[in-house]
mmCIF file with all atom_site columns, C-alpha atoms in Angstrom:
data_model
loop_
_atom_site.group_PDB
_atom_site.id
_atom_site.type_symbol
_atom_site.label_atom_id
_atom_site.label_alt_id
_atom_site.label_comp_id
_atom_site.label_asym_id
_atom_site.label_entity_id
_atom_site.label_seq_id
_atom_site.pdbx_PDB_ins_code
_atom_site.Cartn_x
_atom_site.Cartn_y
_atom_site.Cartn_z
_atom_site.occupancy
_atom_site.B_iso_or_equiv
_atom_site.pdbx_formal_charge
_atom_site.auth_seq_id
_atom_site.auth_comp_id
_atom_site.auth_asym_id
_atom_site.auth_atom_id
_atom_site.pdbx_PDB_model_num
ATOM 1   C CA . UNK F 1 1   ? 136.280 43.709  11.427 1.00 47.00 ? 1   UNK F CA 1
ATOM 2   C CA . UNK F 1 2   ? 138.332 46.240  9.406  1.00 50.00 ? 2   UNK F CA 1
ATOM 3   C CA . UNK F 1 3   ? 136.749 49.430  9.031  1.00 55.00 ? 3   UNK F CA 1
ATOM 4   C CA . UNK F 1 4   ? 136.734 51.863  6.408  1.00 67.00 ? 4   UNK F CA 1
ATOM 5   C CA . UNK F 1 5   ? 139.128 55.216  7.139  1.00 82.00 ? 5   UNK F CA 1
ATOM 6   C CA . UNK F 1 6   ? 136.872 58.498  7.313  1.00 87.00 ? 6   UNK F CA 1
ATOM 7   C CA . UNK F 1 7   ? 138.746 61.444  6.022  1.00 91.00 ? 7   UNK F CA 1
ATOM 8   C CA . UNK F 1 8   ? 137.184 64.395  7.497  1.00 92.00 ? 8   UNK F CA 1
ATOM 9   C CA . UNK F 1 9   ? 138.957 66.339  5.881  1.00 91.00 ? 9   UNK F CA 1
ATOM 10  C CA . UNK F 1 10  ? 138.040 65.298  2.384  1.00 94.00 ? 10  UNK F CA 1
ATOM 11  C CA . UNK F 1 11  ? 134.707 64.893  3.108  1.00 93.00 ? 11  UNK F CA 1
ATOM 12  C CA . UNK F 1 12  ? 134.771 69.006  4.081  1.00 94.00 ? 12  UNK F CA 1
ATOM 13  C CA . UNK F 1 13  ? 136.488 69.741  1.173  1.00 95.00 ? 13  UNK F CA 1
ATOM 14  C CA . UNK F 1 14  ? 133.684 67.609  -1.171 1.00 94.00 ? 14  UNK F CA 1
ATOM 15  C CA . UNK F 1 15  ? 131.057 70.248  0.846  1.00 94.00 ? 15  UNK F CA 1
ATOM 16  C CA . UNK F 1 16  ? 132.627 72.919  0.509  1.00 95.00 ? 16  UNK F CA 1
ATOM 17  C CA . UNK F 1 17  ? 132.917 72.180  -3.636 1.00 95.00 ? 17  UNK F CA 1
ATOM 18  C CA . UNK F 1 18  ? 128.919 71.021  -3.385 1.00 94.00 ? 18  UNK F CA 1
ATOM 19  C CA . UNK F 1 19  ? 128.535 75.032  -2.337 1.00 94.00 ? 19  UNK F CA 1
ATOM 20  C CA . UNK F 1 20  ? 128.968 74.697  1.614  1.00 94.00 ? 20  UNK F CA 1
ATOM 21  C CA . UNK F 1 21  ? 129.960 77.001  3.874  1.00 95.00 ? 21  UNK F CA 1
ATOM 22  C CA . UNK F 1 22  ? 133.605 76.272  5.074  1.00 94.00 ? 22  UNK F CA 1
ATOM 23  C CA . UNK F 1 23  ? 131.736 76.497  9.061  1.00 95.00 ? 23  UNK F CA 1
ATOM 24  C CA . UNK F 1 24  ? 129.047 74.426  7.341  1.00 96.00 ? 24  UNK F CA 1
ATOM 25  C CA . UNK F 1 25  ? 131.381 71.948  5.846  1.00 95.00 ? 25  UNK F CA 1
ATOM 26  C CA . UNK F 1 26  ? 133.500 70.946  9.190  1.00 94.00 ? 26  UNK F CA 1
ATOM 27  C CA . UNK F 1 27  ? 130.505 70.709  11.246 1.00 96.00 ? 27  UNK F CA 1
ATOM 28  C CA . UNK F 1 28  ? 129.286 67.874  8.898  1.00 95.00 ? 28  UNK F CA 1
ATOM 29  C CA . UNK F 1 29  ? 132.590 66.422  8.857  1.00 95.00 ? 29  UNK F CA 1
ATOM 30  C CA . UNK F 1 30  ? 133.263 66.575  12.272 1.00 95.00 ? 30  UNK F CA 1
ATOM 31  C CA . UNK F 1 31  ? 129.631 65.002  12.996 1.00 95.00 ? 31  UNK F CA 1
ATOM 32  C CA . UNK F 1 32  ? 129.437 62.517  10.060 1.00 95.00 ? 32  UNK F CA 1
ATOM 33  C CA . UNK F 1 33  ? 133.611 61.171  11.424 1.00 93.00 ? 33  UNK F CA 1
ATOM 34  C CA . UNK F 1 34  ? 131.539 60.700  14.870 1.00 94.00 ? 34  UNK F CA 1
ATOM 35  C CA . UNK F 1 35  ? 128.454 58.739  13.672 1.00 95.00 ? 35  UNK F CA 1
ATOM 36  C CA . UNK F 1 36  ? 130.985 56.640  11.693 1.00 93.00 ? 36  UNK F CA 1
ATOM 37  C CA . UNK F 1 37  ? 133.230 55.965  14.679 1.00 93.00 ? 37  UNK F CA 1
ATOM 38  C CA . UNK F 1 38  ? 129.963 55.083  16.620 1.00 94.00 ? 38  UNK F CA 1
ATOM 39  C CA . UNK F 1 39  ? 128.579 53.073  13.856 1.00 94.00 ? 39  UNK F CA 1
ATOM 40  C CA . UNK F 1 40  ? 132.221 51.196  13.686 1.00 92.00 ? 40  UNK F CA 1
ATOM 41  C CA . UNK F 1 41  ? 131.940 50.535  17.754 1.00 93.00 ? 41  UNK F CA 1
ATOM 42  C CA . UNK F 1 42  ? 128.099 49.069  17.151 1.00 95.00 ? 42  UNK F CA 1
ATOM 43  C CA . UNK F 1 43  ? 129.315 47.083  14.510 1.00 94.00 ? 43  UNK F CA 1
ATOM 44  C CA . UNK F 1 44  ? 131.894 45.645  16.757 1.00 95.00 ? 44  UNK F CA 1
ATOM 45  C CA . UNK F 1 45  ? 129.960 44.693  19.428 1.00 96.00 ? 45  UNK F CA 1
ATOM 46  C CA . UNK F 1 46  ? 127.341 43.313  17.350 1.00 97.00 ? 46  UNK F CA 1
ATOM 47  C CA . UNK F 1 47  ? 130.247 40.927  15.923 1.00 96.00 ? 47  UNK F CA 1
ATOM 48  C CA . UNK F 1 48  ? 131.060 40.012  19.284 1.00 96.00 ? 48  UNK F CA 1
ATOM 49  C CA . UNK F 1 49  ? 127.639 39.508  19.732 1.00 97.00 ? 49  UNK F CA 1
ATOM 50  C CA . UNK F 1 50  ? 127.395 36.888  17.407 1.00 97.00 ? 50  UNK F CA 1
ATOM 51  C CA . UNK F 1 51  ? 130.409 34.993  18.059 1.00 96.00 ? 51  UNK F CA 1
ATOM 52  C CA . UNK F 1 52  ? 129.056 34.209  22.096 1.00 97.00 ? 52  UNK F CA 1
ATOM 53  C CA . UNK F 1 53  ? 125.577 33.421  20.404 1.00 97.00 ? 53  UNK F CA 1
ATOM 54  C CA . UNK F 1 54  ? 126.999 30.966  18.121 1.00 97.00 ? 54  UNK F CA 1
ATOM 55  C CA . UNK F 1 55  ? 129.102 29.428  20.628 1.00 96.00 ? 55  UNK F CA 1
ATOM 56  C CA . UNK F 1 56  ? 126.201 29.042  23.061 1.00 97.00 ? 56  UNK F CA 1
ATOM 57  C CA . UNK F 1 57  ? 123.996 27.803  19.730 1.00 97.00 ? 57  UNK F CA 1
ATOM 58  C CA . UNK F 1 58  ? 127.046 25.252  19.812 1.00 97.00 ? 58  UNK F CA 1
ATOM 59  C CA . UNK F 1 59  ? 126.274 24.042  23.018 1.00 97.00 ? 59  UNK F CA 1
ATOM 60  C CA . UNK F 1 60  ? 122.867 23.893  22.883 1.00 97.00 ? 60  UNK F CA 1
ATOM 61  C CA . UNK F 1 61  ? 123.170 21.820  19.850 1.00 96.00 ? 61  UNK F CA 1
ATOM 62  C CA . UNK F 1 62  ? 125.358 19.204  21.849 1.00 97.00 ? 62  UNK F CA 1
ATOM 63  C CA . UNK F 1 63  ? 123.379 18.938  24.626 1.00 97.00 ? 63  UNK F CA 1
ATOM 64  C CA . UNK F 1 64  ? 120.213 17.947  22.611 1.00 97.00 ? 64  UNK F CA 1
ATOM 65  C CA . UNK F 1 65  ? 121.953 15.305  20.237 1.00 96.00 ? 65  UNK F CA 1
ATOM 66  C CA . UNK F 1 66  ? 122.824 13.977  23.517 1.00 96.00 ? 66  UNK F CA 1
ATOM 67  C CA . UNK F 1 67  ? 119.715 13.982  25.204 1.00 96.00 ? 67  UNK F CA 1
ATOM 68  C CA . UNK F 1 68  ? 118.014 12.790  21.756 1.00 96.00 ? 68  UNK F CA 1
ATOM 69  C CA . UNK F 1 69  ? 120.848 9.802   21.842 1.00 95.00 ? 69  UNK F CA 1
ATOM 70  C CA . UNK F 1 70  ? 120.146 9.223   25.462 1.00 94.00 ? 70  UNK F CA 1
ATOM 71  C CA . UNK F 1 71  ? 116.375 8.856   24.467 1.00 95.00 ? 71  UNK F CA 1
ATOM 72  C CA . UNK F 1 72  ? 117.009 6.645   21.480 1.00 94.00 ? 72  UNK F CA 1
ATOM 73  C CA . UNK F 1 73  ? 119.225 4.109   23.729 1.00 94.00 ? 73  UNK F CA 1
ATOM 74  C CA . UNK F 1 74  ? 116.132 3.978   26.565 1.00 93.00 ? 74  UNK F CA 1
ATOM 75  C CA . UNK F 1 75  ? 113.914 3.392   23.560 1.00 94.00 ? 75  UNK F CA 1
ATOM 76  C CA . UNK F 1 76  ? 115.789 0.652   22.208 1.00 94.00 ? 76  UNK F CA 1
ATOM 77  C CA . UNK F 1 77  ? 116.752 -1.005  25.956 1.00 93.00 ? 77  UNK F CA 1
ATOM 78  C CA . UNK F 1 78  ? 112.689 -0.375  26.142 1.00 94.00 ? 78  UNK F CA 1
ATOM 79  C CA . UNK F 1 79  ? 112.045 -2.453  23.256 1.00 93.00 ? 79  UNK F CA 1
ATOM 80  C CA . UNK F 1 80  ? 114.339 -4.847  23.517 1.00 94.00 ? 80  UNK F CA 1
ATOM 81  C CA . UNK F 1 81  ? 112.809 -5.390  26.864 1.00 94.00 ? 81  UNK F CA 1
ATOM 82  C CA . UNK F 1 82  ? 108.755 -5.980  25.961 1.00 94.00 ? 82  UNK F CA 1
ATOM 83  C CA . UNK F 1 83  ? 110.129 -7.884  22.582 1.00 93.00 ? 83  UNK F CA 1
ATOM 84  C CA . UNK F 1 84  ? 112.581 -10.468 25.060 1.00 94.00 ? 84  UNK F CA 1
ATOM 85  C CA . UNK F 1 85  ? 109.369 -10.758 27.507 1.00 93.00 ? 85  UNK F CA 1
ATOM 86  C CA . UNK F 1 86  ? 107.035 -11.591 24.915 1.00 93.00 ? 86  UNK F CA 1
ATOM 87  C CA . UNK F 1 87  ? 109.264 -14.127 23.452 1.00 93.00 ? 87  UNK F CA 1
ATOM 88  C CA . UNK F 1 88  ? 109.448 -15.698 26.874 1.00 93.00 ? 88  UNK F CA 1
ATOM 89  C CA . UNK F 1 89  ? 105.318 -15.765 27.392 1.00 94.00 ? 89  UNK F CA 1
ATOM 90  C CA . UNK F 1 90  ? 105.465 -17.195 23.441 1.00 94.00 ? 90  UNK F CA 1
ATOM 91  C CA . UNK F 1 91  ? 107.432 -19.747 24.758 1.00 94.00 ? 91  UNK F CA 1
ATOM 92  C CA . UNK F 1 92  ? 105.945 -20.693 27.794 1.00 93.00 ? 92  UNK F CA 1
ATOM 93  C CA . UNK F 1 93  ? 102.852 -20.887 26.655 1.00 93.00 ? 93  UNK F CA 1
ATOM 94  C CA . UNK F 1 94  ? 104.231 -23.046 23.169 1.00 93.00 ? 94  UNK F CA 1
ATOM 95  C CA . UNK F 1 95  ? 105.711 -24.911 26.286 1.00 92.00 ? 95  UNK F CA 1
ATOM 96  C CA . UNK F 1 96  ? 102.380 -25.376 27.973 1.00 92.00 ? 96  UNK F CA 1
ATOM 97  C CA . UNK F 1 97  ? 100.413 -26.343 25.147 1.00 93.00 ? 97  UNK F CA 1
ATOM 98  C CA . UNK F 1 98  ? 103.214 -29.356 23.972 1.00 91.00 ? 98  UNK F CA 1
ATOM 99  C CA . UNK F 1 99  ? 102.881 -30.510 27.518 1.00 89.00 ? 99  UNK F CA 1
ATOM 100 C CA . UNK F 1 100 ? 99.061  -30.456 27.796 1.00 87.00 ? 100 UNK F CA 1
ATOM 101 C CA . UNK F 1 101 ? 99.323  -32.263 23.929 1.00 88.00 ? 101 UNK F CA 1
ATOM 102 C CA . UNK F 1 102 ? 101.292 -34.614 25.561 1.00 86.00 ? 102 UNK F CA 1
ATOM 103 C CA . UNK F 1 103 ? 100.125 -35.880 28.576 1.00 82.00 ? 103 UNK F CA 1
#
């Protein structure tokens, strides 16, 4: 993150022009160059902040396309499952009933 320069010293000078004191005008600057530098150290960390969140967003993510995939495949094996054992009771019983037709 590239931060803006503070010039401290043009920032007094701007004061002292707006009818400052010259005492007036570099406590201001001195104080104002401090809340910037503190302000540019927040603003860094809250960048860093966001890069770990978004990685561990990331990962999150993955892992719950994967479980949702994992669920999708049970559901299908599940499915696949009644669908084949109802097909073998339809034909047993289609089985049973040519047989009983039959003799």
């Amino acid at each position: 993150m590239a931060a803006a320069a503070f010039d401290a010293h043009q920032y007094a000078k701007r004061l002292i022009d707006a009818s400052f004191s010259p005492s007036q005008a570099d406590v201001l600057a001195e104080t104002t160059g401090e809340i910037m530098q503190e302000l540019t150290g927040v603003a860094a960390a809250v960048e860093k902040l966001e890069y770990k969140m978004t990685a561990e967003f990331e990962k999150q993510r993955a892992y719950i396309d994967k479980v949702v995939a994992e669920q999708n495949q049970n559901t299908m094996r599940w499915v696949l499952t009644v669908g084949a054992a109802f097909g073998l009771i339809q034909t047993g019983l289609l089985a049973a009933i040519v047989v009983k037709l039959l003799f």
